[in-house]
Short mmCIF file of C-alpha atoms (C1' of nucleotides) in Angstrom, two decimals:
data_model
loop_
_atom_site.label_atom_id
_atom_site.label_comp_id
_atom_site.label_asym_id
_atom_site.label_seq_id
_atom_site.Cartn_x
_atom_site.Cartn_y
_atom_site.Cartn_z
CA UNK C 19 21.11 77.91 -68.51
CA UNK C 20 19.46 79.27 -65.59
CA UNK C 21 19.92 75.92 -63.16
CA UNK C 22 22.51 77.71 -60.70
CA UNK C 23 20.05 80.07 -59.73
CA UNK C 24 16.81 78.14 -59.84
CA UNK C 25 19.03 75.44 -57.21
CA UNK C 26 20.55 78.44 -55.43
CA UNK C 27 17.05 79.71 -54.72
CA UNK C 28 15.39 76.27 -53.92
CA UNK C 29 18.34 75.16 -51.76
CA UNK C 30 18.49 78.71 -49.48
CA UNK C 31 14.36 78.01 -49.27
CA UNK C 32 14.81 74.27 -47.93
CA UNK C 33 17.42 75.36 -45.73
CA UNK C 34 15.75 78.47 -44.43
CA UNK C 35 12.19 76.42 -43.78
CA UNK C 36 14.16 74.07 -42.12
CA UNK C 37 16.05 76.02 -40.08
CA UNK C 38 12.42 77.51 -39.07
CA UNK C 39 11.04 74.11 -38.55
CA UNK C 40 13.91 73.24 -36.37
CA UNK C 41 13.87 76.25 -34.00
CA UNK C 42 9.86 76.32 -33.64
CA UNK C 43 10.01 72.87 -32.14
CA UNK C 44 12.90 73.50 -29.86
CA UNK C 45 11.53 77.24 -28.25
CA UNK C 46 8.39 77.65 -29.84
CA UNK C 47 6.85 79.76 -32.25
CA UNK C 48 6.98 83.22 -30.53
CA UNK C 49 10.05 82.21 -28.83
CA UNK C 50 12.19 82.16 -31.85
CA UNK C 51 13.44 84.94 -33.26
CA UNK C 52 13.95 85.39 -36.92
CA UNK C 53 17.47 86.38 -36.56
CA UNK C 54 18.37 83.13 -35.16
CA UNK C 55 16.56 81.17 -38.46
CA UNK C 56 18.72 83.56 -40.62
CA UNK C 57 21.64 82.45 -38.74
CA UNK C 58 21.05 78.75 -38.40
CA UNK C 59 20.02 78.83 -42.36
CA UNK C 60 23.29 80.58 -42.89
CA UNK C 61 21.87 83.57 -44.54
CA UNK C 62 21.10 86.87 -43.66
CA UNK C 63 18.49 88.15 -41.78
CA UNK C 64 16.64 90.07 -44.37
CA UNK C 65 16.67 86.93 -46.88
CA UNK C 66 14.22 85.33 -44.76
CA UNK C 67 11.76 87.94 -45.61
CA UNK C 68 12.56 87.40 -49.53
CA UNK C 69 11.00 84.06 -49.15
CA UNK C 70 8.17 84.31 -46.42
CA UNK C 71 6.37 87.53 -46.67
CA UNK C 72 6.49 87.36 -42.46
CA UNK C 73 7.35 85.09 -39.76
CA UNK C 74 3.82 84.05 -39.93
CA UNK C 75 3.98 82.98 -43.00
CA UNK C 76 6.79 80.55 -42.27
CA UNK C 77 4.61 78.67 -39.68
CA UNK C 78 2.13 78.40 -41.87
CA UNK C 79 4.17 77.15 -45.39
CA UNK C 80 5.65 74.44 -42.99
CA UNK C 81 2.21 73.33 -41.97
CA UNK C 82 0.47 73.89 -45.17
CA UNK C 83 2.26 70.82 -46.82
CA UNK C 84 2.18 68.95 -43.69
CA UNK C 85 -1.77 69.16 -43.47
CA UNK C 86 -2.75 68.10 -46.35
CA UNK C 87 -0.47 65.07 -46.11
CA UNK C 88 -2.97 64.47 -42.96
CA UNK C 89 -5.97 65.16 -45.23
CA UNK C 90 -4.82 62.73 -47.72
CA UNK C 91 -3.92 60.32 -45.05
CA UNK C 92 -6.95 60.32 -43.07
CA UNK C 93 -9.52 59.55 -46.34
CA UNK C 94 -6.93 57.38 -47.37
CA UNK C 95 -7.40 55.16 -44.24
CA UNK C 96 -10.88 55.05 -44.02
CA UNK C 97 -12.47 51.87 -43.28
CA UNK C 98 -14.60 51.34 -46.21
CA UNK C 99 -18.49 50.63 -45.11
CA UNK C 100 -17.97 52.39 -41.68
CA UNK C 101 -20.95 54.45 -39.92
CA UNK C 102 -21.45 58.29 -40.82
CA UNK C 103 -20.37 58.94 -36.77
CA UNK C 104 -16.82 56.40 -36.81
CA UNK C 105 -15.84 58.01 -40.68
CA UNK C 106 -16.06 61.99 -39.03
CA UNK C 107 -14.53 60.55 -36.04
CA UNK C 108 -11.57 58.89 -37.99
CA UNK C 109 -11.32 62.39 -39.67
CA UNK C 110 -11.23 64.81 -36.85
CA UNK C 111 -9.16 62.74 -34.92
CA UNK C 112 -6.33 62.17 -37.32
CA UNK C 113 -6.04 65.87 -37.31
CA UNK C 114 -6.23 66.05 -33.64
CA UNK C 115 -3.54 63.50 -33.55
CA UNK C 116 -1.32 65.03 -35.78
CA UNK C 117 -1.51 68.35 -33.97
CA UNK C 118 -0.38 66.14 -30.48
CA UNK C 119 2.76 65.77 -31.85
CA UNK C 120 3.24 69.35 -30.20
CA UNK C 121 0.44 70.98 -29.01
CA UNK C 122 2.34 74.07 -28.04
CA UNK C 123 3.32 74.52 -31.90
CA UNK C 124 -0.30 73.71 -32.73
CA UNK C 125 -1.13 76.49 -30.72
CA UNK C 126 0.37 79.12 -32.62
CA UNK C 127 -0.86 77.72 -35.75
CA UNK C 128 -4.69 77.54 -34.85
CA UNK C 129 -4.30 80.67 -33.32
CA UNK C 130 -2.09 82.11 -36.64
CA UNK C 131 -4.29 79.95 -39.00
CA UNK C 132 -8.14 81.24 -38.31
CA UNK C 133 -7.25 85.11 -38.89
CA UNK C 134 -5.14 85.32 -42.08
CA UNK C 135 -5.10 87.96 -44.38
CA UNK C 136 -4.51 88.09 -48.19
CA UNK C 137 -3.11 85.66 -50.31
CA UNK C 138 -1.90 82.97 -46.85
CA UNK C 139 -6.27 83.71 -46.01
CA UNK C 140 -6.47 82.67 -49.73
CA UNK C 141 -3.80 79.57 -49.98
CA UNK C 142 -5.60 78.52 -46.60
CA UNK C 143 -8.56 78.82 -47.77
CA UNK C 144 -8.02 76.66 -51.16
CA UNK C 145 -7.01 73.68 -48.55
CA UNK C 146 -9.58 74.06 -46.56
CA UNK C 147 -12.71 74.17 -49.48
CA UNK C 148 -11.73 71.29 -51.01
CA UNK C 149 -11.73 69.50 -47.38
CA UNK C 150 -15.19 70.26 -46.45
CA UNK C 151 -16.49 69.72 -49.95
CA UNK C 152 -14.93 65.79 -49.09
CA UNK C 153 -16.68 65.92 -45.66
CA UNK C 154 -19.77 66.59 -47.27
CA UNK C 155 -19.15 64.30 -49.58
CA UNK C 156 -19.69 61.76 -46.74
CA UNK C 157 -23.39 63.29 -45.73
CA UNK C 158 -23.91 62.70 -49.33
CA UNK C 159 -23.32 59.46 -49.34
CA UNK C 160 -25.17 58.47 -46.21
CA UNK C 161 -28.40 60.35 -47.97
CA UNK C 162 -27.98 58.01 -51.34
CA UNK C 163 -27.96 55.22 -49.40
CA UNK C 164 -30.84 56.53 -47.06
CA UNK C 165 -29.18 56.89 -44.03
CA UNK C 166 -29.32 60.61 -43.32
CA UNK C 167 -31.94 62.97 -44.03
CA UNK C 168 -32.70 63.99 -47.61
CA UNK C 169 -33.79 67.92 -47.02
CA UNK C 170 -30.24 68.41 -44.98
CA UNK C 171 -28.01 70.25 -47.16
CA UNK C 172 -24.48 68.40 -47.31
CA UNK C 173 -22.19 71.34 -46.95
CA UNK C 174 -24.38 72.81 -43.92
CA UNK C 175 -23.51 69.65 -42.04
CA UNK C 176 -20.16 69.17 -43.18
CA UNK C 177 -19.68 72.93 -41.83
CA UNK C 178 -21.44 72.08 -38.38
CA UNK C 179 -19.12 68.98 -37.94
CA UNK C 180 -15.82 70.90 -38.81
CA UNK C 181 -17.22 73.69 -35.83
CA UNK C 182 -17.17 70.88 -33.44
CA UNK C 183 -14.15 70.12 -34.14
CA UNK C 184 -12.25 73.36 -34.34
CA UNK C 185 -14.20 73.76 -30.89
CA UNK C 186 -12.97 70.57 -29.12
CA UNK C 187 -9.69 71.21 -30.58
CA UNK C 188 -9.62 75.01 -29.43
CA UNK C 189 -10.67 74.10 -25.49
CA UNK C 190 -8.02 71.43 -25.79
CA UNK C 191 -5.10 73.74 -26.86
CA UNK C 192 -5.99 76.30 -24.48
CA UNK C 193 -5.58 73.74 -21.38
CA UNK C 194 -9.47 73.19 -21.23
CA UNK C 195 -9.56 69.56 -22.13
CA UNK C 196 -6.39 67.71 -20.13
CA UNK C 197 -5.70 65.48 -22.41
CA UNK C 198 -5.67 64.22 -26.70
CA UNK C 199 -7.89 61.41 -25.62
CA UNK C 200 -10.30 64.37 -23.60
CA UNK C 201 -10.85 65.72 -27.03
CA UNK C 202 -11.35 63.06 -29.05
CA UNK C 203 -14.02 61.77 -26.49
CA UNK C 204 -15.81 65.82 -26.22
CA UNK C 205 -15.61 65.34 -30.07
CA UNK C 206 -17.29 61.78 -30.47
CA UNK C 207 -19.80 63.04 -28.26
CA UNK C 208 -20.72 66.83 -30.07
CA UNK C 209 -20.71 64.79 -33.47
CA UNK C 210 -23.30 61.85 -31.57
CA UNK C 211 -25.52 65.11 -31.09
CA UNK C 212 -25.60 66.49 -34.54
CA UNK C 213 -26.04 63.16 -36.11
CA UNK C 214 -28.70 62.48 -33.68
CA UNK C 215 -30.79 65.95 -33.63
CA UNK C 216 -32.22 67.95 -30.76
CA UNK C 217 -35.81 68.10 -32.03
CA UNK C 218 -37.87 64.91 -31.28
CA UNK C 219 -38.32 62.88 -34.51
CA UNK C 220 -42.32 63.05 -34.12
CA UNK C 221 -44.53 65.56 -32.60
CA UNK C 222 -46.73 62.93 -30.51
CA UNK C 223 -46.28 59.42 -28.80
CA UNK C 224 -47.13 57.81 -32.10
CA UNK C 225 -43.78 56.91 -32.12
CA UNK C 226 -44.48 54.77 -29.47
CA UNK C 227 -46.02 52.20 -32.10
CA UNK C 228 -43.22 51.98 -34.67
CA UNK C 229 -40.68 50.68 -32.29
CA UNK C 230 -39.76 47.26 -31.50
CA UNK C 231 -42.74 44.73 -30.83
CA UNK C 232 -45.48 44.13 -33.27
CA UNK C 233 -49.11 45.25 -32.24
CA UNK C 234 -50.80 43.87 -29.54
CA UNK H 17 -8.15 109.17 4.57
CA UNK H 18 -6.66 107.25 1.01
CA UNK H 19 -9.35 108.51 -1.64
CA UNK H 20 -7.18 110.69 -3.43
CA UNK H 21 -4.83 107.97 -4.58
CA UNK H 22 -8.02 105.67 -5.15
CA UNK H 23 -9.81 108.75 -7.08
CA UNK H 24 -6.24 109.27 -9.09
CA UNK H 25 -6.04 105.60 -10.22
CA UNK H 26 -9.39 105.16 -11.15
CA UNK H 27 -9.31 108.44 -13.13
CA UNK H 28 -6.41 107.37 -14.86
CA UNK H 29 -7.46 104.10 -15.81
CA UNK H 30 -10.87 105.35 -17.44
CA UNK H 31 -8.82 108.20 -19.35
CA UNK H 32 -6.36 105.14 -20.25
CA UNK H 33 -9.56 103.31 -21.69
CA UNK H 34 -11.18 105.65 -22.92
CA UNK H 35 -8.41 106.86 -25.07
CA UNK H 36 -7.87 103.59 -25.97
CA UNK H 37 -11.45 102.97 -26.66
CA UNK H 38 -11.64 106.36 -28.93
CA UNK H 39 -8.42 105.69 -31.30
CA UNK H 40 -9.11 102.36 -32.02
CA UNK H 41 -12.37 103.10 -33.50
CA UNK H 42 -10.52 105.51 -35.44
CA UNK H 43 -7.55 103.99 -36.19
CA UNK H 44 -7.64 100.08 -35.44
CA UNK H 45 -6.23 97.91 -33.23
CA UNK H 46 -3.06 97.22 -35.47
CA UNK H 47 -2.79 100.81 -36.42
CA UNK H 48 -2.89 102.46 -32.82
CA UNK H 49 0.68 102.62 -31.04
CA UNK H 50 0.47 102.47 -26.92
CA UNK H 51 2.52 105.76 -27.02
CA UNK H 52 -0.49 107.01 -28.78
CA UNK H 53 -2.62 105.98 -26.57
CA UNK H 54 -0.99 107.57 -23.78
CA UNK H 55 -0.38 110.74 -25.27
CA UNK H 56 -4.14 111.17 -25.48
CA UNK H 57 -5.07 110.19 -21.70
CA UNK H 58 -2.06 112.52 -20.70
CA UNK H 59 0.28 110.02 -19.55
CA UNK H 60 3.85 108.70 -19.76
CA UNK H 61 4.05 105.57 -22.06
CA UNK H 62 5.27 102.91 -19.28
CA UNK H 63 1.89 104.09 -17.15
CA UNK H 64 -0.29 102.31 -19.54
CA UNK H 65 1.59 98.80 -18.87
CA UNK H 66 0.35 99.69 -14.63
CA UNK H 67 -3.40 99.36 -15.65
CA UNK H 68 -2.94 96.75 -17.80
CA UNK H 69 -1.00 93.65 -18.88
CA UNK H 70 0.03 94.33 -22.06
CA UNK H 71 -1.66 96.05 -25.75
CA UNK H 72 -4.16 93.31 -25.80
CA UNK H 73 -5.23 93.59 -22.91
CA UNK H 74 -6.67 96.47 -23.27
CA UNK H 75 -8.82 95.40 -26.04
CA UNK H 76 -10.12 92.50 -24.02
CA UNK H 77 -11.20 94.91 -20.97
CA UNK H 78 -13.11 97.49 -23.33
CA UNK H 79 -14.86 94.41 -25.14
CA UNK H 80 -15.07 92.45 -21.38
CA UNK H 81 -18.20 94.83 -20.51
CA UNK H 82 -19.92 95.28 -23.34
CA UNK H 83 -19.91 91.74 -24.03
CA UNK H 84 -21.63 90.88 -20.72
CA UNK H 85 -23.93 93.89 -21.32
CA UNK H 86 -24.98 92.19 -24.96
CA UNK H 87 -25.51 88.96 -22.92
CA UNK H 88 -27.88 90.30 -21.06
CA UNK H 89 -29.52 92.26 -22.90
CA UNK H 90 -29.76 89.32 -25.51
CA UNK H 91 -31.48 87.32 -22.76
CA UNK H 92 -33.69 89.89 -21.38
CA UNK H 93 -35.50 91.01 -24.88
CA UNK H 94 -36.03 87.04 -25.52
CA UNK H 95 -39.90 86.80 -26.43
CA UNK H 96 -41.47 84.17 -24.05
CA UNK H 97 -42.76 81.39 -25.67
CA UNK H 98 -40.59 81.43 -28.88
CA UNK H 99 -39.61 78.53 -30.45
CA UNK H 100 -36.16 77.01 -29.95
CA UNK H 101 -34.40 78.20 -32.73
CA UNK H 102 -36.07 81.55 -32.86
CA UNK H 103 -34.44 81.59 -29.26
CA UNK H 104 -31.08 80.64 -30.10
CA UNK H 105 -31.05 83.03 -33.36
CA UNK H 106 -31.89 85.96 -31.32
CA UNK H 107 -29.42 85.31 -28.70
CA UNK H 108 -26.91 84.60 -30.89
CA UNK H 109 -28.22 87.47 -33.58
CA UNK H 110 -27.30 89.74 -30.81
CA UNK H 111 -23.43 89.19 -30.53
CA UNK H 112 -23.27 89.82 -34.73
CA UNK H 113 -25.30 92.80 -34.43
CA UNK H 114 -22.82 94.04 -31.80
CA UNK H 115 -20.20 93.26 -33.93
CA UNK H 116 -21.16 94.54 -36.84
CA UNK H 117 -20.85 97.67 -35.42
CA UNK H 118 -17.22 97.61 -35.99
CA UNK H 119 -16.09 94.86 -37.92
CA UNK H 120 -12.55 95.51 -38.44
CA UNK H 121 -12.10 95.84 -34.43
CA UNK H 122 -14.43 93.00 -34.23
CA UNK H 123 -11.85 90.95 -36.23
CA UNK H 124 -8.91 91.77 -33.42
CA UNK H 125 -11.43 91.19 -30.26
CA UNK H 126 -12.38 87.97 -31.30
CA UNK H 127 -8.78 86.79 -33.20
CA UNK H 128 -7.42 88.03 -29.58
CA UNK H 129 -10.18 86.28 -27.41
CA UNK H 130 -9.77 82.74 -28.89
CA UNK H 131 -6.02 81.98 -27.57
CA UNK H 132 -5.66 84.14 -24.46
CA UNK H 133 -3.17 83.28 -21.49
CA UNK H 134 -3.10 83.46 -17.84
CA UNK H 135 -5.25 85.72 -15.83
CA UNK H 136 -7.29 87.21 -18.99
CA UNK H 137 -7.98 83.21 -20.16
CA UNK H 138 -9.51 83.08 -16.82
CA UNK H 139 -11.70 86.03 -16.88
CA UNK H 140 -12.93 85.44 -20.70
CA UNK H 141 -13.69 81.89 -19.12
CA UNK H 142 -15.94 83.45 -16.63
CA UNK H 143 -17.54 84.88 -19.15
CA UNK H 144 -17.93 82.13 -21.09
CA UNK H 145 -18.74 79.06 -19.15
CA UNK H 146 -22.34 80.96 -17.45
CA UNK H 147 -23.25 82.08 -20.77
CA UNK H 148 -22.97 78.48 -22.20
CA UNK H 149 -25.05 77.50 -19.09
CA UNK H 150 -27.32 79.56 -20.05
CA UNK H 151 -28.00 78.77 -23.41
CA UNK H 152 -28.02 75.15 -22.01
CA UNK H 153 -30.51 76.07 -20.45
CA UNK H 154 -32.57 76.89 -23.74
CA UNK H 155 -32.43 72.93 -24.24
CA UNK H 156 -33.47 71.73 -21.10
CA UNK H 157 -36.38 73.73 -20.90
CA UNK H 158 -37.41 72.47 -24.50
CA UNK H 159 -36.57 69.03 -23.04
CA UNK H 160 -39.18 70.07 -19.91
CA UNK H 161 -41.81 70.61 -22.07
CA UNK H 162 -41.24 67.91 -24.20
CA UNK H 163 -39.99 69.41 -27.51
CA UNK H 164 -36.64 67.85 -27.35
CA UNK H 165 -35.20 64.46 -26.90
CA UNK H 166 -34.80 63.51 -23.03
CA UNK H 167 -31.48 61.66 -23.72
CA UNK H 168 -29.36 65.20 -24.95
CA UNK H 169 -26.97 66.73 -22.82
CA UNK H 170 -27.51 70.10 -22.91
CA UNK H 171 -24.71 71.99 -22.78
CA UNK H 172 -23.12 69.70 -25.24
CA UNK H 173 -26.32 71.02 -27.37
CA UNK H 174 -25.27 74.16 -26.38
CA UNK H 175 -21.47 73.93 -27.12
CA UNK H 176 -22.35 72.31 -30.65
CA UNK H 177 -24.87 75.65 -31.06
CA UNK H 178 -21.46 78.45 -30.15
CA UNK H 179 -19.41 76.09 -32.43
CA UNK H 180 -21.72 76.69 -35.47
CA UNK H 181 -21.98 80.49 -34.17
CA UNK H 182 -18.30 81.20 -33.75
CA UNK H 183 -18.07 79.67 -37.47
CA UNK H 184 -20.61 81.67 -38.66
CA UNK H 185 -18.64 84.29 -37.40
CA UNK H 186 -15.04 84.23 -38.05
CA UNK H 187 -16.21 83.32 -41.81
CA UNK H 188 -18.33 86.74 -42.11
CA UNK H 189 -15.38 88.65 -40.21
CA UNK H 190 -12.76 87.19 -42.91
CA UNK H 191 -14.88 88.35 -45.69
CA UNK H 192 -16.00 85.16 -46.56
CA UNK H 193 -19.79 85.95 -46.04
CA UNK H 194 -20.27 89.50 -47.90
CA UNK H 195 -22.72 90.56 -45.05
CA UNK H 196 -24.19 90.43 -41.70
CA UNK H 197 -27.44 89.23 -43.24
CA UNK H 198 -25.82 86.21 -44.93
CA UNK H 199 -23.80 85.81 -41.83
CA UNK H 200 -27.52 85.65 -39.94
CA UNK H 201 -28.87 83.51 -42.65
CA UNK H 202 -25.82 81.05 -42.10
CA UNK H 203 -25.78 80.62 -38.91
CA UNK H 204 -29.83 80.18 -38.80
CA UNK H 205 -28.75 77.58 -41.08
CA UNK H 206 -26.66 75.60 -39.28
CA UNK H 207 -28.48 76.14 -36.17
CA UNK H 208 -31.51 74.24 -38.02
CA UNK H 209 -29.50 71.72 -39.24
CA UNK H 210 -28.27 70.61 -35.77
CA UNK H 211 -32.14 70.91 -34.21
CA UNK H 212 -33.15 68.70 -36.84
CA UNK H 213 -30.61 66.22 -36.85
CA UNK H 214 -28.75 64.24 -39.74
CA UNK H 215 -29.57 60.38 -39.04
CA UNK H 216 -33.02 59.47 -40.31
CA UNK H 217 -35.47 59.22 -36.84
CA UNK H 218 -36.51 55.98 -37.89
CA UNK H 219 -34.88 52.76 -39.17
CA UNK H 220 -37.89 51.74 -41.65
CA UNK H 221 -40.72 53.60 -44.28
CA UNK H 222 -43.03 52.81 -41.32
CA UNK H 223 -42.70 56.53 -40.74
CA UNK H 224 -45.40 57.10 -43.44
CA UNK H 225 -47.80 55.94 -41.63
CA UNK H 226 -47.70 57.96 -38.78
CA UNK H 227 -47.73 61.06 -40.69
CA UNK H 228 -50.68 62.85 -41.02
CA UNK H 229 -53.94 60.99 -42.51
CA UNK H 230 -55.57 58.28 -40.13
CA UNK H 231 -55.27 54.38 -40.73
CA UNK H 232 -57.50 53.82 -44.41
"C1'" DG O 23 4.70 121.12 9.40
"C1'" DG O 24 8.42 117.71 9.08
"C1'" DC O 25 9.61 112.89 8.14
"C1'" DA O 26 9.91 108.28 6.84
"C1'" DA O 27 7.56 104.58 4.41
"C1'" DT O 28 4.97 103.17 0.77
"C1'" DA O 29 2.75 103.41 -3.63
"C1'" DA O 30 2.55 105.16 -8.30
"C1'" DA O 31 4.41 107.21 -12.48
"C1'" DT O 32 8.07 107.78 -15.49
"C1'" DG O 33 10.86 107.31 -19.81
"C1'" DA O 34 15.43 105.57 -21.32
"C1'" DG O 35 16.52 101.33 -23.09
"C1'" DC O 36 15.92 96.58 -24.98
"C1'" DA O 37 14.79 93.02 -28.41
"C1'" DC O 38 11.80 92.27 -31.78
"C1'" DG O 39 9.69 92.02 -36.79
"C1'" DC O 40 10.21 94.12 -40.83
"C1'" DT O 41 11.91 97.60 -44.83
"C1'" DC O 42 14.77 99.10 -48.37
"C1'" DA O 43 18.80 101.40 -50.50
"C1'" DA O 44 23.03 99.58 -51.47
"C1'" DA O 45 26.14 95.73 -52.62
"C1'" DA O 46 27.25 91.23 -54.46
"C1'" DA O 47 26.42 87.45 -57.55
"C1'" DT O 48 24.99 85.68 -61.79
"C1'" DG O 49 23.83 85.49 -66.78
"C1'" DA O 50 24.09 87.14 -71.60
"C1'" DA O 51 26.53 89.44 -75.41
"C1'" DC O 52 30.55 90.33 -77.81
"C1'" DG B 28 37.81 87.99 -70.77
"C1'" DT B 29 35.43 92.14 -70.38
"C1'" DT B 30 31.28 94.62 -70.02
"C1'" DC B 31 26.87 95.45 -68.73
"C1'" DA B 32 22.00 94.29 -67.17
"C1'" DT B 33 19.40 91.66 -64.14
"C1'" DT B 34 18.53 89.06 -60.11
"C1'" DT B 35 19.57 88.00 -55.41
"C1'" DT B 36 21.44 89.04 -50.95
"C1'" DT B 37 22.57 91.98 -47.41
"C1'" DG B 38 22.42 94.40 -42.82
"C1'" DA B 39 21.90 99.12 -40.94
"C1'" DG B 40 17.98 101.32 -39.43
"C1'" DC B 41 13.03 102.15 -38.13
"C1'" DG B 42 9.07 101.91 -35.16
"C1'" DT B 43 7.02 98.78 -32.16
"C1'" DG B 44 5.53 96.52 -27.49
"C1'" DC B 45 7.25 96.02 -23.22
"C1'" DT B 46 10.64 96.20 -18.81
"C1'" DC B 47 12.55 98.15 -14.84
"C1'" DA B 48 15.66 101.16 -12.18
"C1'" DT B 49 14.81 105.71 -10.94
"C1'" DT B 50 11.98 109.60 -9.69
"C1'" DT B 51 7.85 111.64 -7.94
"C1'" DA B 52 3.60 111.75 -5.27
"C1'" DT B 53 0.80 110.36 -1.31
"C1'" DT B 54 -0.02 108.67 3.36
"C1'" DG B 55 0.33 107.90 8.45
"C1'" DC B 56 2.83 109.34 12.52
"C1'" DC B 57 4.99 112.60 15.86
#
DNA sequence: GGCAATAAATGAGCACGCTCAAAAATGAAC
DNA sequence: GTTCATTTTTGAGCGTGCTCATTTATTGCC
């Protein structure tokens, strides 16, 4: 039977990931040296690296579980029968909210998360699909029940809402936005404007006559 | 008189830079050591770290004036009288077409640019903020004349607009769009998608009858 | 020209992330 | 229990970006 091994292995991973976990909220990410992970895991130094391919890579194993717990969470909570605006808003934030925990560690994982390369870019990227394919999912709905546009293509928007966000979330990290609640509200307001348009919704003052009171 | 020292610096900064400049191309960011670098401007290693702040550093000076340089030139060749997203697709257009000379080094410029610190987040902010006025002030003029809504704010029009941009692309940079073309075509995309809006412009079918044909 | 005072350049040295040949631990076969 | 093959762990060592005490060059003053 192989079980020593197999529990040898997953124990030294736990250990090591928590050990990383640990140290990254105490200093920081670029603060912490591997050396000291290897030591407070109780393993060598070059174990680490059998288990994350880099120190990168531990960040982002330690948040890749974590975020999709958030994912999860945030659909899970949402109100049913809420407005297209309030259910993107109830997304974003819960993300933005999670990531307040410790902005400084969020930081380095925004930062470490946007530019990966080979299979962490791929791993990333099979978390993040499947999240914007549930965004759009939400345009989707709005159009069958004729509350957004038909012609708009689901994905496009679902893509132009997750830009806001990364952007409000990007000027708040870097100091640009004081405060969690800053963000949310520069959010709210970006996703108001893409719901709403820029383009006026008819070319002349006709318009004029479909609102409100009846003709004279 | 103090020119010689004055001449001596600048000299040695522009041989720093320029050898800088020359073995990224060749080599990439990653790939090219500071000792390197120094070698080739013919000086110590520790002479480098006078003229700037550290390896990055360097990168975000070389890319600091050309990027104002593609700003303006991107505003000066705008056609008068273009539409609004003809406007913001050329302007925008014109930072991927810069790019695209260089993708890899584009990938380290604008993975570097994103989370800088201190005195260079400052400068890159300087950048940024006029040029975001600027394109704000694509909207208001359409709001001037009437093509867009009165009640937008601008440079949250204009924020939305970089957000689907800097999407556009960090997804063409990390392979995920195979070209600069589909990386044009995206963001064109997008860029339509937020003119146009997502809620329907009005509550009711009464919108039938103000389109074309006259009353029966 | 000689002489301080000041500014600029230097490179040995440090801590870091990461590699990889060697060593230790484990499992299977008898 | 001994032997051997395989898997796992190890830590010395490498090249890196960057620091900083020391050395070298430049300036203003007499």
């Amino acid at each position: 039977m192989s079980g020593l091994r197999a529990q040898n292995k997953a124990d030294k991973e736990a250990r090591i990931l928590a050990a990383a976990w640990s140290l990254f909220v105490e200093r920081g990410y670029d603060d912490t040296t591997v050396r000291e992970i290897a030591q407070r895991a109780g393993v060598a130094q070059g174990t680490v690296f059998v288990y994350a391919n880099d120190k990168q890579d531990l960040l982002a194993m330690l948040f890749a579980d974590r975020l999709g717990a958030v994912v999860e969470s945030a659909f899970a909570t949402l109100p049913p029968g809420v407005s297209l605006l309030d259910a993107l808003t109830h997304i974003f934030s819960s993300f933005m909210r999670f990531y307040a925990q410790d902005t400084r560690l969020a930081r380095s994982v925004v930062r470490g998360v946007l530019f990966l390369e080979g299979p962490a870019a791929e791993r990333m990227e099979r978390l993040n699909r499947p999240f914007l394919g549930r965004v759009a999912g939400l345009f989707e709905s709005a159009q069958a029940q004729g509350l957004a546009r038909a012609e708009l293509v689901p994905f496009v928007a679902a893509l132009n809402a997750f830009a806001a966000y990364f952007m409000a979330l990007a000027s708040w990290l870097n100091g640009l936005l004081p405060s969690l609640p800053a963000a949310e509200a520069q959010l709210r307001l970006a996703l108001e404007h893409q719901l709403l348009g820029v383009l006026l919704p008819t070319p002349s003052p006709i318009e004029l006559s479909t609102q409100q009171g009846a003709a004279p």
